[in-house]
mmCIF file of C-alpha atoms in Angstrom:
data_model
loop_
_atom_site.group_PDB
_atom_site.id
_atom_site.type_symbol
_atom_site.label_atom_id
_atom_site.label_comp_id
_atom_site.label_asym_id
_atom_site.label_seq_id
_atom_site.Cartn_x
_atom_site.Cartn_y
_atom_site.Cartn_z
ATOM 1 C CA MET A 29 26.275 33.946 -88.683
ATOM 2 C CA ALA A 30 24.240 37.118 -88.757
ATOM 3 C CA GLN A 31 24.258 39.037 -85.479
ATOM 4 C CA LYS A 32 26.807 36.691 -83.884
ATOM 5 C CA ALA A 33 27.871 39.266 -81.278
ATOM 6 C CA GLN A 34 24.265 39.936 -80.305
ATOM 7 C CA LYS A 35 23.502 36.225 -80.059
ATOM 8 C CA THR A 36 26.550 35.703 -77.877
ATOM 9 C CA GLN A 37 25.548 38.569 -75.604
ATOM 10 C CA ALA A 38 21.971 37.274 -75.443
ATOM 11 C CA SER A 39 23.084 33.801 -74.366
ATOM 12 C CA ARG A 40 25.566 35.242 -71.858
ATOM 13 C CA ASN A 41 22.889 37.544 -70.396
ATOM 14 C CA SER A 42 20.371 34.700 -70.113
ATOM 15 C CA ALA A 43 22.882 32.487 -68.320
ATOM 16 C CA THR A 44 23.928 35.308 -65.977
ATOM 17 C CA LEU A 45 20.339 36.211 -65.097
ATOM 18 C CA ASN A 46 19.308 32.593 -64.511
ATOM 19 C CA ARG A 47 22.354 31.998 -62.279
ATOM 20 C CA THR A 48 21.694 35.235 -60.372
ATOM 21 C CA HIS A 49 18.068 34.336 -59.677
ATOM 22 C CA LEU A 50 18.990 30.846 -58.507
ATOM 23 C CA ILE A 51 21.691 32.115 -56.148
ATOM 24 C CA SER A 52 19.329 34.756 -54.755
ATOM 25 C CA LEU A 53 16.640 32.179 -54.199
ATOM 26 C CA GLY A 54 19.121 29.892 -52.464
ATOM 27 C CA VAL A 55 20.550 32.595 -50.193
ATOM 28 C CA TYR A 56 17.153 33.965 -49.194
ATOM 29 C CA LEU A 57 15.678 30.510 -48.596
ATOM 30 C CA PHE A 58 18.749 29.622 -46.530
ATOM 31 C CA PHE A 59 18.168 32.690 -44.353
ATOM 32 C CA LEU A 60 14.476 31.920 -43.917
ATOM 33 C CA LEU A 61 15.173 28.254 -43.169
ATOM 34 C CA VAL A 62 17.812 29.059 -40.553
ATOM 35 C CA ARG A 63 15.528 31.734 -39.125
ATOM 36 C CA SER A 64 12.548 29.430 -38.790
ATOM 37 C CA VAL A 65 14.324 26.230 -37.687
ATOM 38 C CA LEU A 66 17.476 27.061 -35.740
ATOM 39 C CA PHE A 67 17.619 30.654 -34.583
ATOM 40 C CA ARG A 68 15.275 33.541 -34.164
ATOM 41 C CA ARG A 69 16.390 36.305 -36.489
ATOM 42 C CA ARG A 70 14.558 39.541 -37.040
ATOM 43 C CA LEU A 71 12.685 39.683 -40.319
ATOM 44 C CA LEU A 72 12.426 43.474 -40.728
ATOM 45 C CA PRO A 73 16.146 44.086 -41.443
ATOM 46 C CA PHE A 74 16.095 41.184 -43.879
ATOM 47 C CA ILE A 75 13.186 42.686 -45.790
ATOM 48 C CA LEU A 76 14.510 46.262 -45.769
ATOM 49 C CA LEU A 77 18.085 45.396 -46.713
ATOM 50 C CA THR A 78 17.275 42.904 -49.454
ATOM 51 C CA LEU A 79 14.857 45.244 -51.229
ATOM 52 C CA PRO A 80 17.639 47.178 -53.051
ATOM 53 C CA ALA A 81 19.178 43.934 -54.323
ATOM 54 C CA LEU A 82 15.791 42.653 -55.444
ATOM 55 C CA ALA A 83 15.097 45.952 -57.211
ATOM 56 C CA ILE A 84 18.458 45.707 -58.978
ATOM 57 C CA GLU A 85 17.713 42.121 -60.013
ATOM 58 C CA PHE A 86 14.373 43.269 -61.398
ATOM 59 C CA TRP A 87 16.148 46.067 -63.283
ATOM 60 C CA PHE A 88 18.682 43.611 -64.706
ATOM 61 C CA GLU A 89 15.839 41.336 -65.751
ATOM 62 C CA ARG A 90 14.067 44.176 -67.546
ATOM 63 C CA THR A 91 17.115 45.561 -69.332
ATOM 64 C CA GLY A 92 19.324 42.519 -69.772
ATOM 65 C CA ARG A 93 16.955 39.693 -70.701
ATOM 66 C CA PRO A 94 16.997 39.044 -74.456
ATOM 67 C CA VAL A 95 13.741 39.389 -76.378
ATOM 68 C CA PHE A 96 12.818 36.931 -79.111
ATOM 69 C CA ALA A 97 10.117 37.311 -81.739
ATOM 70 C CA GLU A 98 8.465 34.768 -83.998
ATOM 71 C CA GLY A 99 9.956 35.025 -87.443
ATOM 72 C CA THR A 100 10.048 33.090 -90.662
ATOM 73 C CA ASN A 101 12.792 30.778 -89.347
ATOM 74 C CA GLY A 102 11.289 30.246 -85.903
ATOM 75 C CA LYS A 103 12.333 32.444 -82.989
ATOM 76 C CA GLU A 104 14.531 35.330 -84.025
ATOM 77 C CA LEU A 105 16.495 37.603 -81.738
ATOM 78 C CA LYS A 106 14.743 40.952 -81.516
ATOM 79 C CA ARG A 107 16.859 42.549 -78.766
ATOM 80 C CA ALA A 108 19.948 41.110 -77.072
ATOM 81 C CA GLY A 109 19.563 43.204 -73.926
ATOM 82 C CA GLU A 110 21.999 45.555 -72.254
ATOM 83 C CA ASP A 111 25.482 44.322 -71.444
ATOM 84 C CA LEU A 112 25.395 43.034 -67.875
ATOM 85 C CA GLU A 113 29.189 43.060 -67.681
ATOM 86 C CA ALA A 114 29.509 46.785 -68.367
ATOM 87 C CA LYS A 115 31.744 48.983 -66.259
ATOM 88 C CA GLY A 116 30.565 51.823 -64.081
ATOM 89 C CA LEU A 117 27.076 51.815 -62.629
ATOM 90 C CA THR A 118 26.297 48.251 -63.704
ATOM 91 C CA GLU A 119 29.431 47.023 -61.979
ATOM 92 C CA TRP A 120 28.493 48.914 -58.810
ATOM 93 C CA MET A 121 25.000 47.385 -58.870
ATOM 94 C CA TRP A 122 26.502 43.885 -59.127
ATOM 95 C CA ASP A 123 28.688 44.707 -56.120
ATOM 96 C CA LEU A 124 25.579 45.698 -54.190
ATOM 97 C CA VAL A 125 23.846 42.421 -55.049
ATOM 98 C CA TYR A 126 26.903 40.382 -54.005
ATOM 99 C CA TRP A 127 27.282 42.328 -50.766
ATOM 100 C CA THR A 128 23.605 41.774 -49.971
ATOM 101 C CA TRP A 129 24.026 38.034 -50.449
ATOM 102 C CA ALA A 130 27.086 38.008 -48.162
ATOM 103 C CA CYS A 131 25.351 40.033 -45.447
ATOM 104 C CA THR A 132 22.250 37.826 -45.640
ATOM 105 C CA ALA A 133 24.256 34.608 -45.290
ATOM 106 C CA LEU A 134 26.333 36.050 -42.454
ATOM 107 C CA ALA A 135 23.223 37.316 -40.667
ATOM 108 C CA ALA A 136 21.701 33.843 -40.913
ATOM 109 C CA LEU A 137 24.780 32.222 -39.403
ATOM 110 C CA ALA A 138 26.179 34.828 -37.007
ATOM 111 C CA GLY A 139 23.172 36.843 -35.906
ATOM 112 C CA ASP A 140 21.399 40.109 -36.445
ATOM 113 C CA TRP A 141 24.514 42.174 -35.732
ATOM 114 C CA ALA A 142 25.806 41.183 -39.188
ATOM 115 C CA TRP A 143 23.285 43.517 -40.806
ATOM 116 C CA TRP A 144 25.508 46.392 -39.653
ATOM 117 C CA LEU A 145 28.023 45.283 -42.286
ATOM 118 C CA TYR A 146 25.532 46.554 -44.846
ATOM 119 C CA SER A 147 26.464 50.091 -43.772
ATOM 120 C CA ALA A 148 29.596 49.666 -45.895
ATOM 121 C CA VAL A 149 27.429 50.254 -48.976
ATOM 122 C CA PRO A 150 26.586 53.932 -48.345
ATOM 123 C CA LEU A 151 30.115 54.557 -47.043
ATOM 124 C CA TYR A 152 31.652 53.092 -50.192
ATOM 125 C CA SER A 153 29.157 54.971 -52.380
ATOM 126 C CA GLY A 154 30.046 58.221 -50.650
ATOM 127 C CA TYR A 155 33.748 57.517 -51.163
ATOM 128 C CA LEU A 156 33.175 56.826 -54.876
ATOM 129 C CA ALA A 157 31.094 59.981 -55.282
ATOM 130 C CA PHE A 158 33.710 62.106 -53.494
ATOM 131 C CA THR A 159 36.647 60.758 -55.491
ATOM 132 C CA THR A 160 34.734 61.097 -58.756
ATOM 133 C CA PHE A 161 33.758 64.693 -57.978
ATOM 134 C CA TYR A 162 37.244 65.589 -56.775
ATOM 135 C CA GLY A 163 38.894 63.999 -59.819
ATOM 136 C CA MET A 164 36.494 65.760 -62.163
ATOM 137 C CA ARG A 165 37.148 69.050 -60.382
ATOM 138 C CA GLN A 166 40.905 68.579 -60.751
ATOM 139 C CA GLY A 167 40.517 67.648 -64.417
ATOM 140 C CA LEU A 168 38.390 70.679 -65.168
ATOM 141 C CA GLY A 169 40.663 73.037 -63.237
ATOM 142 C CA GLY A 170 42.761 73.928 -66.273
ATOM 143 C CA LEU A 171 39.765 75.066 -68.288
ATOM 144 C CA SER A 172 39.663 78.415 -66.492
ATOM 145 C CA ALA A 173 43.151 79.382 -67.757
ATOM 146 C CA GLY A 174 41.793 81.169 -70.827
ATOM 147 C CA ALA A 175 39.398 83.223 -68.767
ATOM 148 C CA GLY A 176 42.022 85.185 -66.867
ATOM 149 C CA GLY A 177 43.178 82.258 -64.792
ATOM 150 C CA GLU A 178 46.724 81.135 -64.107
ATOM 151 C CA GLY A 179 47.672 80.244 -67.692
ATOM 152 C CA SER A 180 46.864 83.594 -69.315
ATOM 153 C CA SER A 181 49.777 85.738 -68.170
ATOM 154 C CA SER A 182 52.103 87.061 -70.874
ATOM 155 C CA ASP A 183 55.327 87.179 -68.806
ATOM 156 C CA GLY A 184 56.281 83.577 -69.535
ATOM 157 C CA ALA A 185 54.797 82.065 -66.383
ATOM 158 C CA GLY A 186 52.160 80.285 -68.420
ATOM 159 C CA GLN A 187 54.566 78.470 -70.719
ATOM 160 C CA SER A 188 54.665 74.737 -71.170
ATOM 161 C CA LYS A 189 57.384 72.468 -69.801
ATOM 162 C CA ARG A 190 58.750 71.967 -73.283
ATOM 163 C CA GLN A 191 59.030 75.710 -73.854
ATOM 164 C CA ALA A 192 60.751 76.160 -70.486
ATOM 165 C CA LYS A 193 63.332 73.448 -71.285
ATOM 166 C CA ILE A 194 64.102 74.996 -74.667
ATOM 167 C CA GLU A 195 64.593 78.434 -73.110
ATOM 168 C CA LYS A 196 66.701 76.979 -70.296
ATOM 169 C CA ARG A 197 69.087 75.376 -72.794
ATOM 170 C CA GLY A 198 69.392 78.666 -74.576
ATOM 171 C CA GLY A 199 67.837 77.282 -77.705
ATOM 172 C CA GLN A 200 64.942 78.749 -79.583
ATOM 173 C CA ARG A 201 63.592 81.727 -77.737
ATOM 174 C CA VAL A 202 59.874 82.305 -77.683
ATOM 175 C CA GLN A 203 58.915 85.925 -77.972
ATOM 176 C CA TYR A 204 55.738 87.046 -76.313
ATOM 177 C CA ARG A 205 53.951 90.101 -77.630
#
């Protein structure tokens, strides 16, 4: 049972990548089939707006596909690949792939106006960037207290809530020098 966690991740990554490629192939062939047989849809938005999802799939293939090497006992796992279920940027990239599939299927069925739904991607990315920056700015705001900021006064204004409660009850007094 050596490297059980890596073997599990390798099999999970392989299954996820194979399923992703098959769904992509199905969605894109569906669009092209509907475009060529039933309706006339523009091809330029399809090409431009599916390129990011295809690039992400290529990236997932490069980083997530397990690598096997010939060993003494047959094929041995050399590298399990990156975790494709990781939080953060990987999760956001999966959301982009799913949204591309949805927009492609909707554009095939409803018309070229559905490509405008793809504008939600930069809007959502901007929202995430703003909230991340704002949250980080709020979290780092207290670091300036030691440099003459709001927490460095010696008149008791910079005391903690616990110290204020103790002083309010008349308990242990904190003397500032």
